[in-house]
Tab-separated table of C-alpha atoms in Angstrom:
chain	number	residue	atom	x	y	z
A	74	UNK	CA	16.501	-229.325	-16.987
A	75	UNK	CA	15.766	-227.370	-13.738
A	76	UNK	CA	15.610	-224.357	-15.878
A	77	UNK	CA	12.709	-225.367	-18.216
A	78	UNK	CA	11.018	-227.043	-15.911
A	79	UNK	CA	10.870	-224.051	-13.627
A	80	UNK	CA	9.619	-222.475	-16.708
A	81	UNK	CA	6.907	-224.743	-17.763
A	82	UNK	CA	5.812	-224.276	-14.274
A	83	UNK	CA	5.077	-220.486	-14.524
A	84	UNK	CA	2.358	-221.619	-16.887
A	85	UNK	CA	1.342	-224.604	-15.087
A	86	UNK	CA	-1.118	-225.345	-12.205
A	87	UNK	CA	0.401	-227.457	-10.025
A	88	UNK	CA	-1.431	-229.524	-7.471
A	89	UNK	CA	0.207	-229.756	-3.140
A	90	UNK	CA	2.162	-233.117	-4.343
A	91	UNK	CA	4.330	-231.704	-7.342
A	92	UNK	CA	4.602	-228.328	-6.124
A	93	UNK	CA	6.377	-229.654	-2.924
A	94	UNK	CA	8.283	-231.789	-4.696
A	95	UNK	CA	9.043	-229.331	-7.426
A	96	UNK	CA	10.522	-226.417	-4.549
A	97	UNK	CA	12.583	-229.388	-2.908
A	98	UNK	CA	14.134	-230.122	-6.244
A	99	UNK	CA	14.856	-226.392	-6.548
A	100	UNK	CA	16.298	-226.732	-3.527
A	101	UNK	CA	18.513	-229.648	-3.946
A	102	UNK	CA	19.939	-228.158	-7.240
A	103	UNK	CA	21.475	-225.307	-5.313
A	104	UNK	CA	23.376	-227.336	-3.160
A	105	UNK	CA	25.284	-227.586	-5.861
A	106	UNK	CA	27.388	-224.516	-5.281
A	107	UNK	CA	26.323	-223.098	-1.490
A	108	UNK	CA	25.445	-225.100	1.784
A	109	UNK	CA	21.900	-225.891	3.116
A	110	UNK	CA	21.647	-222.593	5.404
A	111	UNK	CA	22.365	-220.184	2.000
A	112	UNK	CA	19.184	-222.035	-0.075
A	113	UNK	CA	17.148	-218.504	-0.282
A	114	UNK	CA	13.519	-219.238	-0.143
A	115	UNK	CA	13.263	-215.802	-2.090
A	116	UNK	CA	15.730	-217.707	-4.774
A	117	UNK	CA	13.428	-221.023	-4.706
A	118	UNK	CA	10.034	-218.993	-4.825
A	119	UNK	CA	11.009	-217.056	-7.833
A	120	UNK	CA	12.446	-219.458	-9.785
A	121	UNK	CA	9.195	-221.723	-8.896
A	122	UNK	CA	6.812	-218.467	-10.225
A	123	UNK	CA	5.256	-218.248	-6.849
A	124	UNK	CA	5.350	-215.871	-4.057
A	125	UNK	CA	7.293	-216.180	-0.524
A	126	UNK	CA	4.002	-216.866	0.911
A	127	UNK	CA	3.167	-219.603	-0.748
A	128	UNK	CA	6.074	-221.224	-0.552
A	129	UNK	CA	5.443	-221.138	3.570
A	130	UNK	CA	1.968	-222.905	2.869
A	131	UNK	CA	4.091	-225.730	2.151
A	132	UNK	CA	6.764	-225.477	4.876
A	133	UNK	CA	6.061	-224.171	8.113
A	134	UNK	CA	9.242	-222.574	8.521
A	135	UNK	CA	12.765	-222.155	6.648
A	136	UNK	CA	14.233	-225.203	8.916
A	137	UNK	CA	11.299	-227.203	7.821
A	138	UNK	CA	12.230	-226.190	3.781
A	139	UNK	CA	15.565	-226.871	4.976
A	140	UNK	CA	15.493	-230.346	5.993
A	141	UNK	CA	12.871	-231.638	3.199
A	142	UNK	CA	16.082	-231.087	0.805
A	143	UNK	CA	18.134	-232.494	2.863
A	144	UNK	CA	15.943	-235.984	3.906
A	145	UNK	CA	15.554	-235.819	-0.145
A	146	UNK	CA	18.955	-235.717	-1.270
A	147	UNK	CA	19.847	-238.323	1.385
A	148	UNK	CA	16.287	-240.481	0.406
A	149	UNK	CA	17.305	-239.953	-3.396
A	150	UNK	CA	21.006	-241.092	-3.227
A	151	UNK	CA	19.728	-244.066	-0.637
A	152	UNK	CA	17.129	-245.304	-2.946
A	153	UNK	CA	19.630	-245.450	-5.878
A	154	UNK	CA	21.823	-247.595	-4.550
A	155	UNK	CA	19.293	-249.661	-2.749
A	156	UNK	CA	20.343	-253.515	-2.974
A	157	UNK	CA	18.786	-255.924	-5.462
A	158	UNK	CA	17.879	-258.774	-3.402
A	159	UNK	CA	17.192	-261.062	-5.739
A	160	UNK	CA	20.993	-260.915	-6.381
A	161	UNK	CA	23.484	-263.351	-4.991
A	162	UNK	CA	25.470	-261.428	-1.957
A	163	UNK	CA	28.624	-260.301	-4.098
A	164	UNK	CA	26.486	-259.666	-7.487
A	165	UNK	CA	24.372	-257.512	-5.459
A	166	UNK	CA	27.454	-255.964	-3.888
A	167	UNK	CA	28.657	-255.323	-7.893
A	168	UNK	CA	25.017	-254.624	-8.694
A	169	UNK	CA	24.676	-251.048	-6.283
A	170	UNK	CA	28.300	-250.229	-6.731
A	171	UNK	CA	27.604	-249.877	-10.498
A	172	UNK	CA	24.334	-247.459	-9.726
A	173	UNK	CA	26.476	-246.126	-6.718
A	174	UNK	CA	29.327	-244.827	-9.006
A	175	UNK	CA	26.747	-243.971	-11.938
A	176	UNK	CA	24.937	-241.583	-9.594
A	177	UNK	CA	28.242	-240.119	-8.446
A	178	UNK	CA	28.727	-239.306	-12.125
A	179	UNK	CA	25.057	-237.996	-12.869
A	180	UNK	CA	25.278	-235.785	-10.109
A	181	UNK	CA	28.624	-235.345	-9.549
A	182	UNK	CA	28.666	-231.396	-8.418
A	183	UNK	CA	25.695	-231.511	-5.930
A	184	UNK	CA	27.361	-234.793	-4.691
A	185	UNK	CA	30.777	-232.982	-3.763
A	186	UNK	CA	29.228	-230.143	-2.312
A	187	UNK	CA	27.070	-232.308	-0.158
A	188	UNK	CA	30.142	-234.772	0.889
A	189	UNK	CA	32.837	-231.844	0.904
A	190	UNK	CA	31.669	-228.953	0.421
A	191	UNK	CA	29.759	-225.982	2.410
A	192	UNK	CA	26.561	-227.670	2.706
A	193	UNK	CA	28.549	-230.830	4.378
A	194	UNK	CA	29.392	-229.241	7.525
A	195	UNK	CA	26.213	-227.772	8.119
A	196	UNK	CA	24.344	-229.743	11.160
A	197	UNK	CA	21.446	-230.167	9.345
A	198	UNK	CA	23.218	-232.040	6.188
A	199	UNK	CA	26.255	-233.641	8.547
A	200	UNK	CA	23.401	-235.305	10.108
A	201	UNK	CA	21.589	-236.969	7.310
A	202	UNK	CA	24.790	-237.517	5.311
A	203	UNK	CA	26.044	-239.449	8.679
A	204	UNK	CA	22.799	-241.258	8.879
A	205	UNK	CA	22.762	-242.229	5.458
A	206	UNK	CA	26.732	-243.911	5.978
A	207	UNK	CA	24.872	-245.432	8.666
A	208	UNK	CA	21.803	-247.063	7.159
A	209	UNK	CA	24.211	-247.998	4.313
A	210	UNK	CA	26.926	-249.423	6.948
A	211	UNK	CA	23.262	-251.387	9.008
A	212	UNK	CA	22.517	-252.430	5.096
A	213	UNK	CA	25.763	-254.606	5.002
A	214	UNK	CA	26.171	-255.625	7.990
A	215	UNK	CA	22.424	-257.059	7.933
A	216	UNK	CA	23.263	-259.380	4.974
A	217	UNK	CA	26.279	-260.610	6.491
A	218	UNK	CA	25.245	-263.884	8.450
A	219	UNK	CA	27.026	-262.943	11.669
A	220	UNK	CA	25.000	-263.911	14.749
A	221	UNK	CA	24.881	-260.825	17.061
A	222	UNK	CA	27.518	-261.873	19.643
A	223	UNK	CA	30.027	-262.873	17.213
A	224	UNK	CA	33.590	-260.962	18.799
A	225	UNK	CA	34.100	-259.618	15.183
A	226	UNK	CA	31.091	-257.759	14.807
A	227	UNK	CA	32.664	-254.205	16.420
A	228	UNK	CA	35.410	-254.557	14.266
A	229	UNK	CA	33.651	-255.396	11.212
A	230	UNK	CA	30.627	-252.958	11.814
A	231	UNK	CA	34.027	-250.341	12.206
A	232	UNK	CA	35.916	-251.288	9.079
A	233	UNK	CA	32.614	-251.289	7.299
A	234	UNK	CA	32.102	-247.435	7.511
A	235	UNK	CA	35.723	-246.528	7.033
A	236	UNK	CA	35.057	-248.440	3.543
A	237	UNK	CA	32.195	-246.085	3.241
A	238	UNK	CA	34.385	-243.498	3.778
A	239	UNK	CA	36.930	-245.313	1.043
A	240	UNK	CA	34.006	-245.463	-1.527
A	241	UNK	CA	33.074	-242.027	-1.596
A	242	UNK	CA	36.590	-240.397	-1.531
A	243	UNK	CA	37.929	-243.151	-4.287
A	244	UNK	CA	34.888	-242.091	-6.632
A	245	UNK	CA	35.636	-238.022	-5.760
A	246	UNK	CA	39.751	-238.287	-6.848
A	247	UNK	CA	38.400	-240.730	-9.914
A	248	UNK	CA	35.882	-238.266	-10.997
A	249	UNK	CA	38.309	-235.747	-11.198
A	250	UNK	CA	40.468	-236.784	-14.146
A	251	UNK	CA	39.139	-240.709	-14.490
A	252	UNK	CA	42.616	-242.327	-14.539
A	253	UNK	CA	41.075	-245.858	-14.701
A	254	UNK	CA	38.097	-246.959	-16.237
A	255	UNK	CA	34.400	-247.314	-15.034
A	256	UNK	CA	34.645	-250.733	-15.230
A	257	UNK	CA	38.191	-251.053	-13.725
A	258	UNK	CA	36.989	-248.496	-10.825
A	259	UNK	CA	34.183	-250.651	-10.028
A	260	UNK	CA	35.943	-253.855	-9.931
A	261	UNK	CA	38.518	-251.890	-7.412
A	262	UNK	CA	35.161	-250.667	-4.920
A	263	UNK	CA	34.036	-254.712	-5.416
A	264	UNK	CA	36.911	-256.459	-4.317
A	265	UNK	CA	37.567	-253.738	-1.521
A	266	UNK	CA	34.848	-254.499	0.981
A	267	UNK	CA	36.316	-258.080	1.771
A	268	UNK	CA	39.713	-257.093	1.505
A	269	UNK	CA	39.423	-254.263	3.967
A	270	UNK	CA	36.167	-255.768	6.229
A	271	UNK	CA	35.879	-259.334	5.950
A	272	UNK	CA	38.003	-262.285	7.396
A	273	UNK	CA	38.997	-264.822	5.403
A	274	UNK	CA	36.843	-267.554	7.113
A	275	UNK	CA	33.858	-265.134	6.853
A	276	UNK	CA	34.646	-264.686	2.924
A	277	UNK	CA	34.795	-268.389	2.425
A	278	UNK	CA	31.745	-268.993	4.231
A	279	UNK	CA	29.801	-266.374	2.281
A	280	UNK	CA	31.082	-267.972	-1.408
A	281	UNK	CA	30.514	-271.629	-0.137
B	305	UNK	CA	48.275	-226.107	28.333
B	306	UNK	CA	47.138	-223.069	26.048
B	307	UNK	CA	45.627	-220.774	28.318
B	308	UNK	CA	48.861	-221.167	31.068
B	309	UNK	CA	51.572	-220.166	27.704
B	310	UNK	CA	49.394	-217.398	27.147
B	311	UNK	CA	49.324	-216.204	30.879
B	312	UNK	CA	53.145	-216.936	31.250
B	313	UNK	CA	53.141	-215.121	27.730
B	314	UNK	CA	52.295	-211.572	29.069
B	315	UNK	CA	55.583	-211.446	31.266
B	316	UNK	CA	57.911	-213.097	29.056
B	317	UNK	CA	59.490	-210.934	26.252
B	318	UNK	CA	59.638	-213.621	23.429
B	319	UNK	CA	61.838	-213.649	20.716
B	320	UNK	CA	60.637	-213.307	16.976
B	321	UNK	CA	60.371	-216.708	15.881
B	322	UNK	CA	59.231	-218.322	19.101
B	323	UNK	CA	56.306	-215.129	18.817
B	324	UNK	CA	55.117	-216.285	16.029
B	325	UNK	CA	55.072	-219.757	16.385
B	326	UNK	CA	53.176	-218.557	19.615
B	327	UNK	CA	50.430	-216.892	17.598
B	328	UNK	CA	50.244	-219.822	15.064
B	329	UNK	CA	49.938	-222.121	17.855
B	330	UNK	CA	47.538	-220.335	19.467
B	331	UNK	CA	45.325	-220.043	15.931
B	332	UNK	CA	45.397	-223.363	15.545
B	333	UNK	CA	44.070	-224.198	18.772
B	334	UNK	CA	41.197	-221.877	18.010
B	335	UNK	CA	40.183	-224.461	15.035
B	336	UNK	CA	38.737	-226.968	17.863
B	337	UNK	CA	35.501	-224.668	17.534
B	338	UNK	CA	35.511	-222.451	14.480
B	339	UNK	CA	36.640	-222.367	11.089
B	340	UNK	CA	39.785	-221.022	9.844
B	341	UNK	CA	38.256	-217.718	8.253
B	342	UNK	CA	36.642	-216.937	11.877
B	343	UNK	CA	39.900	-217.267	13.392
B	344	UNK	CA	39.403	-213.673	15.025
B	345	UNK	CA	43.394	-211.589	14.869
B	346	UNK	CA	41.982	-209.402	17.917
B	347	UNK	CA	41.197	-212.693	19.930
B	348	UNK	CA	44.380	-214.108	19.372
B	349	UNK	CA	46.544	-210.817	20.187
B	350	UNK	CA	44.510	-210.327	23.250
B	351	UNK	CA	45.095	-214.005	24.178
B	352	UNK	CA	49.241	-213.696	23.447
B	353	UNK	CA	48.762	-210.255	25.173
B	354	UNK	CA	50.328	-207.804	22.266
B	355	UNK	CA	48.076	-205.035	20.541
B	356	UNK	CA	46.615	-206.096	16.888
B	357	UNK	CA	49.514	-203.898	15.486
B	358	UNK	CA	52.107	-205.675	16.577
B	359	UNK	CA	50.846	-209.316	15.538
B	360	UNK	CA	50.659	-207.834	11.591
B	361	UNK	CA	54.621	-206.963	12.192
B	362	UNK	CA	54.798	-211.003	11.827
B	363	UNK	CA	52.032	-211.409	9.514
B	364	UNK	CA	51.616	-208.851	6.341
B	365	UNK	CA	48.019	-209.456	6.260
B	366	UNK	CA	45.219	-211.692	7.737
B	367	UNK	CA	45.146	-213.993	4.640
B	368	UNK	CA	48.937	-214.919	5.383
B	369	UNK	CA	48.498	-215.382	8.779
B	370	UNK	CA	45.275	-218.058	7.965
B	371	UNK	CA	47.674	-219.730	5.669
B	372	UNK	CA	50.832	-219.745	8.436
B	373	UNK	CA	47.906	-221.536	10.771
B	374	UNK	CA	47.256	-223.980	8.433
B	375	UNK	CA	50.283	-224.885	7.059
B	376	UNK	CA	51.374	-225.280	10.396
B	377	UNK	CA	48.559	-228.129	11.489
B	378	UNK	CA	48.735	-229.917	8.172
B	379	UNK	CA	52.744	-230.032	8.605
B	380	UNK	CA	52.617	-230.723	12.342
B	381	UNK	CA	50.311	-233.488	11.365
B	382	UNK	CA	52.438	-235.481	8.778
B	383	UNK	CA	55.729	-234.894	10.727
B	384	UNK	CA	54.106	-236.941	13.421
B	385	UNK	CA	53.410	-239.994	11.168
B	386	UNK	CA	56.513	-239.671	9.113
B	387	UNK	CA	58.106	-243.908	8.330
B	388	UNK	CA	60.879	-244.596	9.998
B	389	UNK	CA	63.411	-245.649	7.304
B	390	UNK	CA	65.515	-247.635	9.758
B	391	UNK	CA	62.189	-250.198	10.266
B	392	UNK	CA	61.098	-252.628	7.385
B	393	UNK	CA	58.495	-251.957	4.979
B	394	UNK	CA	55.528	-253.925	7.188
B	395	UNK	CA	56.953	-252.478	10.671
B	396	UNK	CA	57.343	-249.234	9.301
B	397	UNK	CA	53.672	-249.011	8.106
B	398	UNK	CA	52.626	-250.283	11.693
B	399	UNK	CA	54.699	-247.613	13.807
B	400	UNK	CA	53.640	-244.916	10.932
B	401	UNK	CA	49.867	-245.897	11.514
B	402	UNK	CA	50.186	-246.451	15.653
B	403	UNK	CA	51.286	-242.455	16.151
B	404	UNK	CA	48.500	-241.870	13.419
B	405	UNK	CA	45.739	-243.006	15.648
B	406	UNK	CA	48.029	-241.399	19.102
B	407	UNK	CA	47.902	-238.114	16.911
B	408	UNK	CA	44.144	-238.413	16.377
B	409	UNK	CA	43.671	-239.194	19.939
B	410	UNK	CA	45.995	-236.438	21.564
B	411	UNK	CA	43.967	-234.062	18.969
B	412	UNK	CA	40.632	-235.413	19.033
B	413	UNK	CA	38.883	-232.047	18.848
B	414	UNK	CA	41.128	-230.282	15.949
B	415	UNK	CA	41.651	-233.451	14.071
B	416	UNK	CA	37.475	-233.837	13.667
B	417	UNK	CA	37.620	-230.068	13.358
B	418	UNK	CA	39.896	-230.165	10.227
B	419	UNK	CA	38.392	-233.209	8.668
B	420	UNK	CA	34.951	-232.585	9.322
B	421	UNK	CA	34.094	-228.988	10.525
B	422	UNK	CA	33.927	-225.569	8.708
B	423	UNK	CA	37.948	-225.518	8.961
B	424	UNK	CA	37.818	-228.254	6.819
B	425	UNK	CA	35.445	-226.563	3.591
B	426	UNK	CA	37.340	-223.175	3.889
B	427	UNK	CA	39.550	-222.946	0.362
B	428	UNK	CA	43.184	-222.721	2.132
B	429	UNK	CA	42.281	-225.714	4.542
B	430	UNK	CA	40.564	-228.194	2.231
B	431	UNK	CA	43.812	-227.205	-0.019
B	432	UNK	CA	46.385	-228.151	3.037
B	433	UNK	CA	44.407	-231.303	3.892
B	434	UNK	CA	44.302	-232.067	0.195
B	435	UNK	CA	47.846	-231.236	-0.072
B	436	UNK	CA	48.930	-233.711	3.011
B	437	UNK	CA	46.779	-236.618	1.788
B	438	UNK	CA	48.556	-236.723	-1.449
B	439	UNK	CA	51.577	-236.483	0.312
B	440	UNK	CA	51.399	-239.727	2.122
B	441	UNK	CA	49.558	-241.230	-1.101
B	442	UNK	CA	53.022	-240.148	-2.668
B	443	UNK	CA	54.915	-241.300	0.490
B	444	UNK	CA	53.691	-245.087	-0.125
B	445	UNK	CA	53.749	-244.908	-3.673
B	446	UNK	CA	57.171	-244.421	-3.115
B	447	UNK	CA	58.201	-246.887	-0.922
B	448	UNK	CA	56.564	-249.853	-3.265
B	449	UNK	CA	58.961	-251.568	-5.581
B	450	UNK	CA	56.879	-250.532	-8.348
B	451	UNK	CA	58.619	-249.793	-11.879
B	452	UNK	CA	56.513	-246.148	-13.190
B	453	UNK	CA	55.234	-247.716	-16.210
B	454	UNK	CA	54.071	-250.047	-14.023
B	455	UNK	CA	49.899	-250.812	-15.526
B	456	UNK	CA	48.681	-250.782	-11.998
B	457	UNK	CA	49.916	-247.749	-11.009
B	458	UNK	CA	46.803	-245.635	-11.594
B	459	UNK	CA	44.571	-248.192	-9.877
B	460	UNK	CA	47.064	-248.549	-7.278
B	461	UNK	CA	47.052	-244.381	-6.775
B	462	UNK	CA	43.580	-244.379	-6.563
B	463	UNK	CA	43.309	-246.759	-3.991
B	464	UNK	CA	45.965	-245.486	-1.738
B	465	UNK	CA	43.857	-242.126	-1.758
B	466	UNK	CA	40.743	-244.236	-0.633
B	467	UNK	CA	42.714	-246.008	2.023
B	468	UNK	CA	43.621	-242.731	3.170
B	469	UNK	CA	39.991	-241.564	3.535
B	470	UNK	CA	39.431	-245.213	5.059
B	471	UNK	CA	42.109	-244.631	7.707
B	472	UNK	CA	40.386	-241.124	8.587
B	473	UNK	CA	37.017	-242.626	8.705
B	474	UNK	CA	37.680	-245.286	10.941
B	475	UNK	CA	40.154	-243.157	13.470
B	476	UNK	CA	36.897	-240.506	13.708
B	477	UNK	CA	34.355	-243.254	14.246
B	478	UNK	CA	36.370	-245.161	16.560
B	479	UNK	CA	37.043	-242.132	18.833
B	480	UNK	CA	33.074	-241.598	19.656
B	481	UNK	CA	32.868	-244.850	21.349
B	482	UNK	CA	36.219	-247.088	20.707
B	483	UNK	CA	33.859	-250.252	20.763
B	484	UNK	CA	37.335	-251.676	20.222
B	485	UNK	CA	41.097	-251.549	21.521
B	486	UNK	CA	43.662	-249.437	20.611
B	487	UNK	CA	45.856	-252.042	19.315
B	488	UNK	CA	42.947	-253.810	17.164
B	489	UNK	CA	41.890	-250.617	15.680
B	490	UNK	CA	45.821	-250.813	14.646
B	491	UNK	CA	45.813	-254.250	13.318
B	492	UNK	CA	42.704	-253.213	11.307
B	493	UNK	CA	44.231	-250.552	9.493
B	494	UNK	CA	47.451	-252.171	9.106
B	495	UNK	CA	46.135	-254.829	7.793
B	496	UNK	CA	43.818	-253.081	5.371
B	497	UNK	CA	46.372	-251.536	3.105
B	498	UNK	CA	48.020	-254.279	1.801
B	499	UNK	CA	44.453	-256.159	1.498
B	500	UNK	CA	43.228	-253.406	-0.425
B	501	UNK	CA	45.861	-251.457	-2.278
B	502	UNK	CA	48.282	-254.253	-3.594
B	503	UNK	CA	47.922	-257.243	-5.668
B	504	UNK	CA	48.748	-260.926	-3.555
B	505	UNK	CA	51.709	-260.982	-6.405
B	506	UNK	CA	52.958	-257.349	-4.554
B	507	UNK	CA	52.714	-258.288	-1.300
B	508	UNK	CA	54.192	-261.458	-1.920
B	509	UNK	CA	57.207	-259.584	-3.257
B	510	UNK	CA	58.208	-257.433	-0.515
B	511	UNK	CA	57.550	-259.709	2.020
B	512	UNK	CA	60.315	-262.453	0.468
């Protein structure tokens, strides 16, 4: 896809909107096998049809290039998996861990590099792939009707991002050989947030 | 403690093994702030106070030195939370996890370093810490009365990998802050991997 489309784009005229979004794509696609710091502008602007030069009318500097892909990849993967609210609390839960696993799978080497591989440990990507387990980990806990000085709220808040931490390295080791189906996978990531987070008085209040 | 062996070091003639477990010890203290690949051979003679020459007499090459460093940490590591066979299933998971997080604690810098920094991307090191969490996936496997052909098995697998990843998580969060105790972070993750890895039919067995 990235290929023709960088194609048509020799021939096209793109206007400051698409262009941008089209060299942050280009960008994002070669996560897939180096880290942030190694995306070459030279790389991007040639595969783009456009010169160096150009490419800095749209980014004042490499960093700037730099983080673009990285607030995109974050913004994409965020926006995927973004809640249904018109949902009940654990169909929504079911609801984004269907779309969360499904993007996993669509875009399964870009998202191993950017959760283990080069690109990961780079300060610029550590940073928004931290903040993104964080806006996910503020998304639960928000929907959870805790008042703010209830004593479990460290502890669950805690528990909540090590399940982050479960979801993502349960959906790398099943992508790898899929020893259990989608469905049985995502029943697995369902029934795991109360098991591992909630009490038993806070699951029972949430189903009554 | 490093820099005071390395002094003492220069006027004490050591003996082969305890010079090499010398230089691997003083490697892997280097991974608090660098990656295994920029583990420098010069900085670590220099440190242990014997020429560059002398250090490939116990390593053939660079490459087998890297490995010695890292199969060193990993092993170091998983000897520290090995069961004791002498406790039941339930207290034996508890003592196992309790000088997990002590482990964490005492190596705050290299454990994040391992799990999260450029050690933890380079090939040999993502193998070792790959190789050591399916060791104590395999290590609980084990201990569950659980028949091969058992159906759950794969499911089971799979989500004693992501409890793994869960533990990790929450022992790295935790540090920053520990916006809770020592011995309720424990409870957590005891209590998490029955919760999330076995069936109330399971659990029920082994604790009758």
């Amino acid at each position: 896809m990235s290929t023709r489309s960088a194609g048509e784009t020799k021939r096209v005229r793109l206007g400051p909107e698409e262009r941008r979004l089209q060299l942050i794509t280009l960008g994002a696609e070669m996560l897939v096998d180096r880290s942030l710091e190694e995306v070459s502008v030279d790389d991007i602007a040639k595969q783009a049809g456009i010169s160096r030069g150009l490419l800095f009318h749209y980014f004042a500097s490499k960093q700037e290039f730099h983080e673009a892909i990285a607030r995109h990849v974050s913004t994409e993967f965020f926006t995927a998996i973004m809640p249904n609210r018109e949902l009940s609390l654990f169909d929504m839960l079911r609801d984004s861990i269907e779309r969360f696993v499904d993007y996993a799978t669509e875009h399964s080497a870009s998202y191993r590099s950017v959760l283990r591989g080069p690109a990961s440990v780079t300060p610029d990507m550590a940073d928004y792939v931290n903040e993104t387990r964080g806006a996910i980990a503020d998304l639960i806990v928000s929907e959870l009707p805790l008042p703010p000085e209830d004593p479990d709220l460290a502890r669950l808040t805690l528990a909540i991002r090590g399940w982050i931490a479960f979801v993502e390295e349960t959906i790398l080791t099943w992508m790898i050989d899929k020893p259990i189906s989608r469905e049985a996978l995502v029943d697995l990531l369902v029934e795991s947030l109360p098991a591992l987070a909630l009490s038993p008085a806070l699951i029972a209040a949430l189903q009554g």
